[in-house]
Short mmCIF file of C-alpha atoms in Angstrom, two decimals:
data_model
loop_
_atom_site.label_atom_id
_atom_site.label_comp_id
_atom_site.label_asym_id
_atom_site.label_seq_id
_atom_site.Cartn_x
_atom_site.Cartn_y
_atom_site.Cartn_z
CA UNK A 1 43.90 2.01 18.41
CA UNK A 2 46.88 1.60 16.07
CA UNK A 3 48.61 -0.69 18.56
CA UNK A 4 45.53 -2.97 18.79
CA UNK A 5 45.23 -3.10 15.05
CA UNK A 6 48.91 -4.10 14.75
CA UNK A 7 48.42 -6.75 17.45
CA UNK A 8 45.41 -8.08 15.63
CA UNK A 9 47.38 -8.46 12.45
CA UNK A 10 50.36 -10.13 14.17
CA UNK A 11 48.22 -12.61 16.29
CA UNK A 12 45.98 -13.67 13.46
CA UNK A 13 47.85 -14.73 10.29
CA UNK A 14 44.66 -15.98 8.50
CA UNK A 15 43.07 -12.53 8.99
CA UNK A 16 46.21 -10.80 7.62
CA UNK A 17 46.36 -13.18 4.67
CA UNK A 18 42.62 -12.49 3.91
CA UNK A 19 43.20 -8.70 4.09
CA UNK A 20 46.22 -8.88 1.78
CA UNK A 21 44.36 -10.93 -0.76
CA UNK A 22 41.34 -8.69 -0.70
CA UNK A 23 43.52 -5.51 -1.08
CA UNK A 24 45.43 -7.17 -3.86
CA UNK A 25 42.24 -7.88 -5.93
CA UNK A 26 40.97 -4.35 -5.24
CA UNK A 27 44.32 -2.86 -6.51
CA UNK A 28 44.09 -5.15 -9.50
CA UNK A 29 40.61 -4.09 -10.20
CA UNK A 30 41.43 -0.35 -9.89
CA UNK A 31 44.79 -0.55 -11.90
CA UNK A 32 43.31 -2.88 -14.51
CA UNK A 33 43.94 -0.53 -17.51
CA UNK A 34 47.64 -0.32 -16.44
CA UNK A 35 48.27 -3.96 -15.47
CA UNK A 36 46.27 -5.73 -18.21
CA UNK A 37 48.49 -6.25 -21.26
CA UNK A 38 45.61 -6.35 -23.78
CA UNK A 39 42.14 -5.01 -24.42
CA UNK A 40 39.72 -7.49 -22.63
CA UNK A 41 37.09 -7.27 -25.45
CA UNK A 42 39.47 -7.05 -28.50
CA UNK A 43 39.04 -10.06 -30.76
CA UNK A 44 41.67 -11.80 -32.88
CA UNK A 45 40.41 -15.04 -34.48
CA UNK A 46 43.87 -15.89 -35.55
CA UNK A 47 44.79 -16.35 -31.88
CA UNK A 48 41.78 -18.20 -30.72
CA UNK A 49 42.21 -21.04 -28.13
CA UNK A 50 45.97 -20.47 -27.59
CA UNK A 51 47.70 -22.28 -24.73
CA UNK A 52 49.31 -20.20 -21.89
CA UNK A 53 52.56 -18.53 -23.03
CA UNK A 54 54.72 -15.54 -22.35
CA UNK A 55 52.50 -13.33 -24.50
CA UNK A 56 49.25 -14.66 -23.10
CA UNK A 57 49.72 -15.83 -19.43
CA UNK A 58 46.26 -17.57 -19.25
CA UNK A 59 46.01 -18.30 -22.93
CA UNK A 60 43.20 -17.04 -25.19
CA UNK A 61 39.47 -17.87 -25.48
CA UNK A 62 37.45 -18.95 -28.52
CA UNK A 63 37.40 -15.43 -29.76
CA UNK A 64 41.20 -14.76 -29.41
CA UNK A 65 40.82 -12.56 -26.37
CA UNK A 66 43.42 -12.55 -23.75
CA UNK A 67 42.06 -14.42 -20.72
CA UNK A 68 44.48 -12.89 -18.20
CA UNK A 69 43.27 -9.41 -19.17
CA UNK A 70 39.74 -10.50 -18.97
CA UNK A 71 40.16 -11.96 -15.46
CA UNK A 72 41.77 -8.65 -14.26
CA UNK A 73 38.98 -6.57 -15.73
CA UNK A 74 36.41 -9.03 -14.48
CA UNK A 75 37.31 -8.21 -10.91
CA UNK A 76 35.93 -4.73 -11.51
CA UNK A 77 32.43 -6.02 -12.24
CA UNK A 78 32.41 -8.82 -9.63
CA UNK A 79 33.78 -6.67 -6.80
CA UNK A 80 31.62 -3.73 -7.71
CA UNK A 81 28.51 -5.90 -7.85
CA UNK A 82 29.25 -7.69 -4.53
CA UNK A 83 30.10 -4.44 -2.66
CA UNK A 84 27.21 -2.44 -3.92
CA UNK A 85 24.76 -5.17 -3.36
CA UNK A 86 25.75 -5.48 0.20
CA UNK A 87 25.80 -1.79 0.86
CA UNK A 88 22.41 -1.19 -0.65
CA UNK A 89 20.83 -4.21 0.83
CA UNK A 90 22.47 -3.40 4.21
CA UNK A 91 21.08 0.08 4.29
CA UNK A 92 17.60 -0.97 3.25
CA UNK A 93 17.58 -3.83 5.71
CA UNK A 94 19.02 -1.75 8.54
CA UNK A 95 16.39 0.94 8.51
CA UNK A 96 13.60 -1.46 7.75
CA UNK A 97 14.47 -3.71 10.60
CA UNK A 98 15.16 -0.84 12.91
CA UNK A 99 11.66 0.79 12.27
CA UNK A 100 9.96 -2.65 12.66
CA UNK A 101 11.81 -3.52 15.95
CA UNK A 102 11.46 -0.06 17.49
CA UNK A 103 7.82 0.68 16.62
CA UNK A 104 6.56 -2.81 17.33
CA UNK A 105 3.01 -3.92 17.40
CA UNK A 106 1.03 -4.46 14.24
CA UNK A 107 3.63 -2.44 12.19
CA UNK A 108 6.29 -5.02 13.23
CA UNK A 109 4.02 -7.94 12.32
CA UNK A 110 3.23 -6.49 8.77
CA UNK A 111 6.73 -5.56 7.98
CA UNK A 112 8.24 -8.85 9.11
CA UNK A 113 5.62 -10.94 7.23
CA UNK A 114 6.69 -9.07 4.04
CA UNK A 115 10.30 -9.97 4.59
CA UNK A 116 9.43 -13.52 5.44
CA UNK A 117 7.55 -13.84 2.11
CA UNK A 118 10.79 -13.00 0.31
CA UNK A 119 12.78 -15.26 2.49
CA UNK A 120 10.44 -18.19 1.83
CA UNK A 121 11.79 -18.47 -1.72
CA UNK A 122 15.24 -19.91 -2.43
CA UNK A 123 17.56 -16.94 -2.96
CA UNK A 124 19.00 -18.15 -6.27
CA UNK A 125 15.70 -19.16 -7.78
CA UNK A 126 14.09 -15.78 -6.85
CA UNK A 127 17.04 -13.78 -8.25
CA UNK A 128 16.94 -15.88 -11.44
CA UNK A 129 13.18 -15.18 -11.87
CA UNK A 130 13.57 -11.43 -11.18
CA UNK A 131 16.58 -11.18 -13.57
CA UNK A 132 14.78 -13.28 -16.33
CA UNK A 133 11.80 -10.87 -16.13
CA UNK A 134 13.70 -7.67 -16.18
CA UNK A 135 16.40 -8.76 -18.58
CA UNK A 136 20.09 -9.54 -18.33
CA UNK A 137 22.34 -6.63 -17.60
CA UNK A 138 24.48 -5.54 -14.65
CA UNK A 139 21.98 -3.15 -13.18
CA UNK A 140 19.14 -5.79 -13.20
CA UNK A 141 21.33 -8.48 -11.78
CA UNK A 142 22.35 -6.26 -8.86
CA UNK A 143 18.70 -5.17 -8.32
CA UNK A 144 17.69 -8.92 -8.10
CA UNK A 145 20.46 -9.61 -5.59
CA UNK A 146 19.34 -6.60 -3.49
CA UNK A 147 15.75 -7.93 -3.35
CA UNK A 148 16.82 -11.36 -2.07
CA UNK A 149 19.49 -10.04 0.31
CA UNK A 150 17.87 -7.19 2.27
CA UNK A 151 15.41 -9.35 4.35
CA UNK A 152 18.30 -11.02 6.07
CA UNK A 153 19.73 -7.75 7.25
CA UNK A 154 16.27 -6.52 8.29
CA UNK A 155 15.66 -9.61 10.51
CA UNK A 156 19.07 -9.25 12.18
CA UNK A 157 18.66 -5.59 12.79
CA UNK A 158 15.13 -6.04 14.23
CA UNK A 159 16.40 -8.71 16.68
CA UNK A 160 19.11 -6.45 17.90
CA UNK A 161 16.81 -3.37 18.23
CA UNK A 162 14.37 -5.32 20.35
CA UNK A 163 16.96 -5.56 23.08
CA UNK A 164 18.68 -2.16 22.48
CA UNK A 165 15.43 -0.17 22.87
CA UNK A 166 15.00 -1.58 26.38
CA UNK A 167 18.28 0.06 27.59
CA UNK A 168 18.23 3.00 30.01
CA UNK A 169 19.62 5.51 27.66
CA UNK A 170 16.69 5.01 25.34
CA UNK A 171 14.26 5.31 28.16
CA UNK A 172 16.05 8.52 29.26
CA UNK A 173 15.73 10.00 25.81
CA UNK A 174 12.04 9.26 25.74
CA UNK A 175 11.63 10.80 29.16
CA UNK A 176 13.38 14.02 27.92
CA UNK A 177 10.87 14.28 25.15
CA UNK A 178 13.00 13.28 22.23
CA UNK A 179 10.97 12.34 19.19
CA UNK A 180 10.81 8.71 18.00
CA UNK A 181 12.69 9.62 14.80
CA UNK A 182 15.57 11.22 16.77
CA UNK A 183 15.80 8.31 19.16
CA UNK A 184 15.84 5.86 16.35
CA UNK A 185 18.56 7.71 14.45
CA UNK A 186 20.67 8.93 17.37
CA UNK A 187 20.36 6.15 19.93
CA UNK A 188 18.98 2.85 18.54
CA UNK A 189 20.61 2.49 15.13
CA UNK A 190 24.15 3.59 16.16
CA UNK A 191 24.08 1.11 19.05
CA UNK A 192 22.70 -1.76 16.95
CA UNK A 193 24.63 -1.38 13.70
CA UNK A 194 27.76 -3.42 14.68
CA UNK A 195 26.04 -6.80 14.13
CA UNK A 196 24.97 -5.68 10.56
CA UNK A 197 28.46 -4.50 9.73
CA UNK A 198 29.94 -7.83 10.69
CA UNK A 199 27.40 -9.68 8.62
CA UNK A 200 28.00 -7.34 5.72
CA UNK A 201 31.79 -8.02 5.71
CA UNK A 202 31.14 -11.82 5.49
CA UNK A 203 28.31 -11.42 2.94
CA UNK A 204 30.42 -9.75 0.18
CA UNK A 205 31.93 -13.00 -0.92
CA UNK A 206 28.47 -14.68 -1.06
CA UNK A 207 27.10 -11.91 -3.23
CA UNK A 208 30.09 -12.12 -5.53
CA UNK A 209 29.47 -15.84 -5.80
CA UNK A 210 25.74 -15.31 -6.45
CA UNK A 211 26.45 -12.68 -9.11
CA UNK A 212 28.90 -14.99 -10.80
CA UNK A 213 26.38 -17.83 -10.60
CA UNK A 214 23.68 -15.81 -12.38
CA UNK A 215 26.27 -14.81 -14.99
CA UNK A 216 27.28 -18.49 -15.41
CA UNK A 217 23.61 -19.29 -16.11
CA UNK A 218 23.42 -16.48 -18.72
CA UNK A 219 21.39 -14.10 -16.49
CA UNK A 220 24.18 -11.71 -15.44
CA UNK A 221 26.10 -9.27 -17.52
CA UNK A 222 25.67 -9.23 -21.32
CA UNK A 223 28.53 -10.35 -23.67
CA UNK A 224 31.26 -9.30 -24.25
CA UNK A 225 31.57 -7.98 -20.75
CA UNK A 226 34.60 -9.71 -18.98
CA UNK A 227 32.85 -11.16 -16.00
CA UNK A 228 34.14 -14.18 -14.05
CA UNK A 229 30.91 -16.20 -14.13
CA UNK A 230 30.40 -15.78 -17.73
CA UNK A 231 34.03 -16.61 -18.42
CA UNK A 232 33.64 -19.85 -16.56
CA UNK A 233 30.51 -20.67 -18.51
CA UNK A 234 32.37 -19.92 -21.89
CA UNK A 235 35.13 -22.20 -20.66
#
């Protein structure tokens, strides 16, 4: 196992570079209080709109706040929002799609029509509507992102389960008298989850971008939270 991982890192330099960059940002977010030279929300109007210098690597904003410190702290919010959104949406979509695909029949039809109703709206527009109705804060923004994200995982999981449930080990479990719930949890989902995990790893970046977009439009975290999208909007 360890040898195969080492071989993968050595043979795929882009993958290695991507892992290094991701780990670097995660470490920066975790160690933000240690690395950031200034308080990200502390204002000093005498230092407003300073150019980059040795004291302020990225300069200061219109409130005199250190932009470099705000970028580092902003990683906490953006990474947290992206990862939690993917985890929550992935869990909901996985179980929802697994139930629909395994049970089948009218249950499958009703459940999939519900997911298609959500997918029929443009993701960004629907997230904006939900966030505007509920109010702008971190929790509501993440809730809006989960609502627009879970149907994609559900449809992927359902398509995989439709083929997995025809395998012999599922038929053998049914013949042995195992309950549907046990078969679903022990046989179907574990053998279908790999596709969802692959999709989740690629979707984290999309959710971070979506979260930043909502913040850029004024529908994300409330000021003076140091969040990347809001910082771009202020700039």
